[in-house]
GROMACS .gro file of C-alpha atoms in nm:
model
  329
    1UNK     CA    1  -0.015   0.016  -0.055
    2UNK     CA    2   0.270   0.229   0.079
    3UNK     CA    3   0.516   0.171  -0.220
    4UNK     CA    4   0.193   0.242  -0.472
    5UNK     CA    5   0.097   0.538  -0.202
    6UNK     CA    6   0.457   0.650  -0.304
    7UNK     CA    7   0.462   0.595  -0.702
    8UNK     CA    8   0.144   0.808  -0.746
    9UNK     CA    9   0.277   1.080  -0.507
   10UNK     CA   10   0.609   1.066  -0.752
   11UNK     CA   11   0.406   1.104  -1.036
   12UNK     CA   12   0.258   1.392  -0.999
   13UNK     CA   13   0.643   1.519  -1.072
   14UNK     CA   14   0.670   1.482  -1.481
   15UNK     CA   15   0.263   1.499  -1.433
   16UNK     CA   16   0.346   1.901  -1.350
   17UNK     CA   17   0.616   1.915  -1.606
   18UNK     CA   18   0.444   1.785  -1.915
   19UNK     CA   19   0.122   1.990  -1.746
   20UNK     CA   20  -0.110   1.684  -1.862
   21UNK     CA   21  -0.449   1.631  -1.716
   22UNK     CA   22  -0.480   1.328  -1.760
   23UNK     CA   23  -0.131   1.231  -1.651
   24UNK     CA   24  -0.260   1.358  -1.329
   25UNK     CA   25  -0.584   1.121  -1.301
   26UNK     CA   26  -0.346   0.906  -1.394
   27UNK     CA   27  -0.142   0.940  -1.021
   28UNK     CA   28  -0.397   1.002  -0.945
   29UNK     CA   29  -0.577   0.771  -0.930
   30UNK     CA   30  -0.240   0.524  -0.796
   31UNK     CA   31  -0.213   0.768  -0.499
   32UNK     CA   32  -0.617   0.665  -0.428
   33UNK     CA   33  -0.567   0.232  -0.490
   34UNK     CA   34  -0.202   0.227  -0.287
   35UNK     CA   35  -0.496   0.456   0.004
   36UNK     CA   36  -0.724   0.206  -0.043
   37UNK     CA   37  -0.487  -0.101  -0.017
   38UNK     CA   38  -0.366   0.073   0.383
   39UNK     CA   39  -0.698   0.069   0.469
   40UNK     CA   40  -0.745  -0.280   0.331
   41UNK     CA   41  -0.568  -0.437   0.506
   42UNK     CA   42  -0.468  -0.135   0.849
   43UNK     CA   43  -0.875  -0.168   0.928
   44UNK     CA   44  -0.831  -0.592   1.012
   45UNK     CA   45  -0.518  -0.552   1.164
   46UNK     CA   46  -0.655  -0.365   1.431
   47UNK     CA   47  -0.928  -0.514   1.535
   48UNK     CA   48  -0.684  -0.815   1.537
   49UNK     CA   49  -0.541  -0.661   1.811
   50UNK     CA   50  -0.833  -0.497   1.981
   51UNK     CA   51  -0.989  -0.798   2.170
   52UNK     CA   52  -1.316  -0.704   2.245
   53UNK     CA   53  -1.254  -0.340   2.142
   54UNK     CA   54  -1.261  -0.337   1.823
   55UNK     CA   55  -1.493  -0.067   1.782
   56UNK     CA   56  -1.284   0.185   2.001
   57UNK     CA   57  -0.978   0.125   1.829
   58UNK     CA   58  -1.102   0.176   1.505
   59UNK     CA   59  -1.266   0.478   1.657
   60UNK     CA   60  -0.933   0.635   1.767
   61UNK     CA   61  -0.708   0.526   1.494
   62UNK     CA   62  -0.992   0.639   1.200
   63UNK     CA   63  -0.920   1.024   1.426
   64UNK     CA   64  -0.549   0.987   1.365
   65UNK     CA   65  -0.726   1.014   0.987
   66UNK     CA   66  -0.965   1.323   1.044
   67UNK     CA   67  -0.660   1.499   1.175
   68UNK     CA   68  -0.499   1.488   0.890
   69UNK     CA   69  -0.790   1.520   0.649
   70UNK     CA   70  -0.808   1.861   0.874
   71UNK     CA   71  -0.451   1.957   0.882
   72UNK     CA   72  -0.319   1.824   0.565
   73UNK     CA   73  -0.582   2.120   0.269
   74UNK     CA   74  -0.382   2.408   0.562
   75UNK     CA   75   0.011   2.272   0.487
   76UNK     CA   76  -0.114   2.165   0.169
   77UNK     CA   77  -0.189   2.575   0.044
   78UNK     CA   78   0.081   2.709   0.263
   79UNK     CA   79   0.328   2.494   0.030
   80UNK     CA   80   0.118   2.505  -0.275
   81UNK     CA   81   0.021   2.804  -0.304
   82UNK     CA   82   0.191   3.006  -0.144
   83UNK     CA   83   0.440   3.021  -0.442
   84UNK     CA   84   0.125   3.044  -0.739
   85UNK     CA   85  -0.044   3.346  -0.861
   86UNK     CA   86  -0.444   3.402  -0.820
   87UNK     CA   87  -0.492   3.651  -1.153
   88UNK     CA   88  -0.742   3.542  -1.429
   89UNK     CA   89  -0.506   3.619  -1.716
   90UNK     CA   90  -0.213   3.413  -1.601
   91UNK     CA   91  -0.001   3.299  -1.945
   92UNK     CA   92   0.025   2.951  -2.094
   93UNK     CA   93   0.427   2.961  -1.884
   94UNK     CA   94   0.255   3.133  -1.525
   95UNK     CA   95   0.026   2.832  -1.542
   96UNK     CA   96   0.280   2.560  -1.606
   97UNK     CA   97   0.486   2.724  -1.311
   98UNK     CA   98   0.192   2.643  -1.110
   99UNK     CA   99   0.109   2.314  -1.190
  100UNK     CA  100   0.477   2.264  -1.030
  101UNK     CA  101   0.425   2.421  -0.756
  102UNK     CA  102   0.338   2.045  -0.637
  103UNK     CA  103   0.631   1.943  -0.736
  104UNK     CA  104   0.887   1.923  -0.456
  105UNK     CA  105   0.536   1.881  -0.190
  106UNK     CA  106   0.411   1.562  -0.347
  107UNK     CA  107   0.784   1.413  -0.406
  108UNK     CA  108   0.863   1.439   0.034
  109UNK     CA  109   0.557   1.251   0.031
  110UNK     CA  110   0.669   1.012  -0.158
  111UNK     CA  111   0.960   1.002   0.014
  112UNK     CA  112   0.771   0.962   0.295
  113UNK     CA  113   0.563   0.664   0.219
  114UNK     CA  114   0.845   0.473   0.067
  115UNK     CA  115   1.017   0.538   0.376
  116UNK     CA  116   0.751   0.424   0.613
  117UNK     CA  117   0.710   0.110   0.415
  118UNK     CA  118   1.008   0.029   0.478
  119UNK     CA  119   0.978   0.055   0.887
  120UNK     CA  120   0.612  -0.183   0.794
  121UNK     CA  121   0.792  -0.475   0.641
  122UNK     CA  122   1.095  -0.439   0.903
  123UNK     CA  123   0.812  -0.485   1.201
  124UNK     CA  124   0.727  -0.809   0.987
  125UNK     CA  125   0.375  -0.773   1.083
  126UNK     CA  126   0.144  -1.139   1.086
  127UNK     CA  127  -0.037  -1.164   0.849
  128UNK     CA  128  -0.445  -1.137   0.976
  129UNK     CA  129  -0.536  -1.430   0.798
  130UNK     CA  130  -0.309  -1.660   0.998
  131UNK     CA  131  -0.365  -1.511   1.319
  132UNK     CA  132  -0.757  -1.497   1.270
  133UNK     CA  133  -0.980  -1.830   1.394
  134UNK     CA  134  -1.120  -2.011   1.144
  135UNK     CA  135  -1.457  -2.043   1.251
  136UNK     CA  136  -1.657  -1.973   0.931
  137UNK     CA  137  -1.461  -2.152   0.677
  138UNK     CA  138  -1.745  -2.347   0.552
  139UNK     CA  139  -1.986  -2.075   0.484
  140UNK     CA  140  -1.910  -1.770   0.193
  141UNK     CA  141  -1.852  -1.431   0.327
  142UNK     CA  142  -2.168  -1.292   0.173
  143UNK     CA  143  -2.389  -1.549   0.387
  144UNK     CA  144  -2.312  -1.305   0.659
  145UNK     CA  145  -2.647  -1.121   0.724
  146UNK     CA  146  -2.472  -0.831   0.953
  147UNK     CA  147  -2.200  -0.786   0.677
  148UNK     CA  148  -2.382  -0.713   0.421
  149UNK     CA  149  -2.631  -0.447   0.593
  150UNK     CA  150  -2.244  -0.282   0.707
  151UNK     CA  151  -2.160  -0.304   0.388
  152UNK     CA  152  -2.449  -0.156   0.268
  153UNK     CA  153  -2.380   0.093   0.546
  154UNK     CA  154  -2.093   0.241   0.446
  155UNK     CA  155  -2.194   0.320   0.107
  156UNK     CA  156  -2.510   0.474   0.270
  157UNK     CA  157  -2.264   0.648   0.480
  158UNK     CA  158  -2.000   0.787   0.295
  159UNK     CA  159  -2.296   0.887   0.028
  160UNK     CA  160  -2.412   1.076   0.271
  161UNK     CA  161  -2.173   1.243   0.476
  162UNK     CA  162  -1.977   1.314   0.139
  163UNK     CA  163  -2.303   1.451  -0.023
  164UNK     CA  164  -2.388   1.727   0.214
  165UNK     CA  165  -2.005   1.858   0.214
  166UNK     CA  166  -2.057   1.852  -0.086
  167UNK     CA  167  -2.354   2.079  -0.156
  168UNK     CA  168  -2.238   2.375   0.108
  169UNK     CA  169  -2.079   2.555   0.028
  170UNK     CA  170  -2.308   2.624  -0.311
  171UNK     CA  171  -2.611   2.598  -0.026
  172UNK     CA  172  -2.476   2.841   0.173
  173UNK     CA  173  -2.359   3.148  -0.125
  174UNK     CA  174  -2.760   3.043  -0.239
  175UNK     CA  175  -2.920   3.059   0.071
  176UNK     CA  176  -2.729   3.320   0.226
  177UNK     CA  177  -2.594   3.483   0.021
  178UNK     CA  178  -2.269   3.370   0.211
  179UNK     CA  179  -1.853   3.382  -0.011
  180UNK     CA  180  -1.762   3.152  -0.150
  181UNK     CA  181  -1.465   3.164   0.127
  182UNK     CA  182  -1.668   3.287   0.379
  183UNK     CA  183  -1.853   2.968   0.337
  184UNK     CA  184  -1.579   2.748   0.334
  185UNK     CA  185  -1.519   2.790   0.620
  186UNK     CA  186  -1.824   2.645   0.736
  187UNK     CA  187  -1.681   2.367   0.566
  188UNK     CA  188  -1.350   2.334   0.791
  189UNK     CA  189  -1.591   2.308   1.060
  190UNK     CA  190  -1.733   1.962   0.913
  191UNK     CA  191  -1.471   1.786   0.870
  192UNK     CA  192  -1.291   1.945   1.189
  193UNK     CA  193  -1.645   1.816   1.358
  194UNK     CA  194  -1.531   1.432   1.240
  195UNK     CA  195  -1.207   1.503   1.416
  196UNK     CA  196  -1.263   1.587   1.751
  197UNK     CA  197  -1.583   1.266   1.744
  198UNK     CA  198  -1.384   1.059   1.688
  199UNK     CA  199  -1.120   1.131   1.986
  200UNK     CA  200  -1.397   1.209   2.217
  201UNK     CA  201  -1.607   0.842   2.040
  202UNK     CA  202  -1.298   0.669   2.134
  203UNK     CA  203  -1.290   0.791   2.560
  204UNK     CA  204  -1.689   0.732   2.604
  205UNK     CA  205  -1.723   0.328   2.339
  206UNK     CA  206  -1.535   0.161   2.685
  207UNK     CA  207  -1.864   0.277   2.812
  208UNK     CA  208  -2.174   0.291   2.543
  209UNK     CA  209  -2.200   0.008   2.339
  210UNK     CA  210  -2.094   0.087   2.028
  211UNK     CA  211  -2.442   0.007   1.765
  212UNK     CA  212  -2.598   0.248   2.098
  213UNK     CA  213  -2.355   0.528   1.979
  214UNK     CA  214  -2.419   0.472   1.627
  215UNK     CA  215  -2.771   0.459   1.735
  216UNK     CA  216  -2.724   0.820   1.875
  217UNK     CA  217  -2.556   0.980   1.603
  218UNK     CA  218  -2.749   0.872   1.301
  219UNK     CA  219  -3.075   0.930   1.511
  220UNK     CA  220  -2.922   1.290   1.539
  221UNK     CA  221  -2.774   1.406   1.214
  222UNK     CA  222  -3.133   1.307   1.139
  223UNK     CA  223  -3.308   1.565   1.331
  224UNK     CA  224  -3.016   1.843   1.199
  225UNK     CA  225  -3.048   1.744   0.863
  226UNK     CA  226  -3.470   1.778   0.903
  227UNK     CA  227  -3.380   2.113   1.116
  228UNK     CA  228  -3.214   2.226   0.801
  229UNK     CA  229  -3.449   2.123   0.609
  230UNK     CA  230  -3.752   2.234   0.749
  231UNK     CA  231  -3.617   2.600   0.937
  232UNK     CA  232  -3.423   2.708   0.675
  233UNK     CA  233  -3.098   3.013   0.693
  234UNK     CA  234  -2.834   3.054   0.959
  235UNK     CA  235  -3.009   2.753   1.183
  236UNK     CA  236  -2.979   2.550   0.859
  237UNK     CA  237  -2.602   2.663   0.795
  238UNK     CA  238  -2.546   2.618   1.158
  239UNK     CA  239  -2.709   2.236   1.178
  240UNK     CA  240  -2.624   2.073   0.898
  241UNK     CA  241  -2.239   2.218   0.996
  242UNK     CA  242  -2.261   2.011   1.278
  243UNK     CA  243  -2.330   1.737   1.123
  244UNK     CA  244  -1.961   1.653   1.035
  245UNK     CA  245  -1.936   1.585   1.451
  246UNK     CA  246  -2.222   1.280   1.462
  247UNK     CA  247  -2.049   1.163   1.168
  248UNK     CA  248  -1.710   1.093   1.348
  249UNK     CA  249  -1.739   0.743   1.442
  250UNK     CA  250  -2.024   0.641   1.191
  251UNK     CA  251  -1.696   0.520   0.942
  252UNK     CA  252  -1.532   0.305   1.207
  253UNK     CA  253  -1.854   0.152   1.397
  254UNK     CA  254  -2.034   0.034   1.117
  255UNK     CA  255  -1.675  -0.126   1.029
  256UNK     CA  256  -1.619  -0.308   1.387
  257UNK     CA  257  -1.952  -0.384   1.320
  258UNK     CA  258  -2.052  -0.565   1.025
  259UNK     CA  259  -1.647  -0.797   1.052
  260UNK     CA  260  -1.732  -0.902   1.411
  261UNK     CA  261  -1.667  -1.318   1.423
  262UNK     CA  262  -1.606  -1.357   1.048
  263UNK     CA  263  -1.302  -1.515   1.147
  264UNK     CA  264  -1.014  -1.590   0.775
  265UNK     CA  265  -1.229  -1.348   0.536
  266UNK     CA  266  -1.231  -1.031   0.760
  267UNK     CA  267  -0.959  -0.919   0.516
  268UNK     CA  268  -1.173  -1.047   0.239
  269UNK     CA  269  -1.445  -0.819   0.407
  270UNK     CA  270  -1.257  -0.578   0.461
  271UNK     CA  271  -1.202  -0.472   0.049
  272UNK     CA  272  -1.565  -0.511   0.008
  273UNK     CA  273  -1.645  -0.229   0.236
  274UNK     CA  274  -1.330  -0.016   0.070
  275UNK     CA  275  -1.471  -0.052  -0.231
  276UNK     CA  276  -1.831   0.041  -0.088
  277UNK     CA  277  -1.681   0.355  -0.073
  278UNK     CA  278  -1.803   0.421  -0.341
  279UNK     CA  279  -2.138   0.582  -0.233
  280UNK     CA  280  -1.907   0.902  -0.248
  281UNK     CA  281  -1.863   0.873  -0.620
  282UNK     CA  282  -2.278   0.776  -0.680
  283UNK     CA  283  -2.445   0.952  -0.360
  284UNK     CA  284  -2.368   1.397  -0.455
  285UNK     CA  285  -2.424   1.306  -0.832
  286UNK     CA  286  -2.802   1.182  -0.691
  287UNK     CA  287  -2.839   1.539  -0.509
  288UNK     CA  288  -2.716   1.743  -0.788
  289UNK     CA  289  -2.974   1.577  -1.019
  290UNK     CA  290  -3.224   1.754  -0.761
  291UNK     CA  291  -3.104   1.998  -0.590
  292UNK     CA  292  -3.099   2.072  -1.065
  293UNK     CA  293  -3.495   1.957  -1.005
  294UNK     CA  294  -3.561   2.238  -0.743
  295UNK     CA  295  -3.374   2.558  -0.895
  296UNK     CA  296  -3.547   2.508  -1.213
  297UNK     CA  297  -3.844   2.535  -1.048
  298UNK     CA  298  -3.714   2.780  -0.770
  299UNK     CA  299  -3.824   2.590  -0.471
  300UNK     CA  300  -3.596   2.533  -0.188
  301UNK     CA  301  -3.276   2.372  -0.239
  302UNK     CA  302  -3.243   2.281   0.062
  303UNK     CA  303  -3.488   1.983   0.034
  304UNK     CA  304  -3.222   1.857  -0.120
  305UNK     CA  305  -3.035   1.706   0.133
  306UNK     CA  306  -3.360   1.465   0.221
  307UNK     CA  307  -3.112   1.265  -0.033
  308UNK     CA  308  -2.807   1.226   0.258
  309UNK     CA  309  -3.140   1.246   0.464
  310UNK     CA  310  -3.246   0.877   0.378
  311UNK     CA  311  -2.909   0.740   0.380
  312UNK     CA  312  -2.824   0.799   0.742
  313UNK     CA  313  -3.220   0.671   0.791
  314UNK     CA  314  -3.031   0.330   0.658
  315UNK     CA  315  -2.773   0.375   0.930
  316UNK     CA  316  -3.074   0.426   1.239
  317UNK     CA  317  -3.152   0.072   1.061
  318UNK     CA  318  -2.841  -0.102   1.088
  319UNK     CA  319  -2.780   0.043   1.426
  320UNK     CA  320  -3.073  -0.089   1.593
  321UNK     CA  321  -3.139  -0.460   1.388
  322UNK     CA  322  -2.930  -0.490   1.087
  323UNK     CA  323  -2.592  -0.512   1.271
  324UNK     CA  324  -2.720  -0.812   1.469
  325UNK     CA  325  -2.544  -1.151   1.399
  326UNK     CA  326  -2.724  -1.465   1.345
  327UNK     CA  327  -2.702  -1.745   1.593
  328UNK     CA  328  -2.514  -1.998   1.398
  329UNK     CA  329  -2.282  -1.782   1.219
   0.00000   0.00000   0.00000
């Protein structure tokens, strides 16, 4: 995973040199593939080490993921945009120079990823499949209903989370007449809330059952989105932004509940769940289509948030019933 990630980062250097969109896209695809490999391998390893505290430990690990998501754009803007020009009338030479501003930051990330790959190789970590019990050998992965429901839960969770994050800035610009920069600040709070919620959640899960915590957060998100749709105005601004806080523990908690007691199938389950994040690519266009229809009829654009609202209803179902395992599983 780290080697693939390093390769993707390194390819940004020639992509910037040639100024090729296709080259950038290919590099980004390889980079994303490496990150998916890390998720697929890393999450089951955390569950292997947790011994009954899978959800809590995954929430803590994902908290550092959110920390990177929050701080990454800040450092990225300092490293990249400090050397770029912002005029709309840039010459071709200036545009190529701006593209090359990403070369050294991504080259540094490539080197850092290779160092981490070497560290992981030298540590000689145990094989997850060999360490997991084999009691599920007679059953296929998709015969475990709690896993199937959980994979769908990840699909709808990522879809709902990305849909809200993708349309926050547009919504605030259209409905509250805020400029793009001010609206973007609330987007930082949205993603930053997930980081705060995960650090807090890792502590609270010592006392609260994971499915109950998940149900509470899903219900809270439903209430906040409903308030935004029904009331509008600044209430909608704060309500939708605060959904980010309740998103915090959803991914790691759904993952841990969906992969519980899968034994040696856990690694395969992790791979399927990693593919389920495609919901983040499929749900937002649906909300976009609804937004276009509402715009054409001059209706309230906030009604489009009914799309992610349905996603959180499914998560609530999983937290209350879908997570339960069959007695013979």
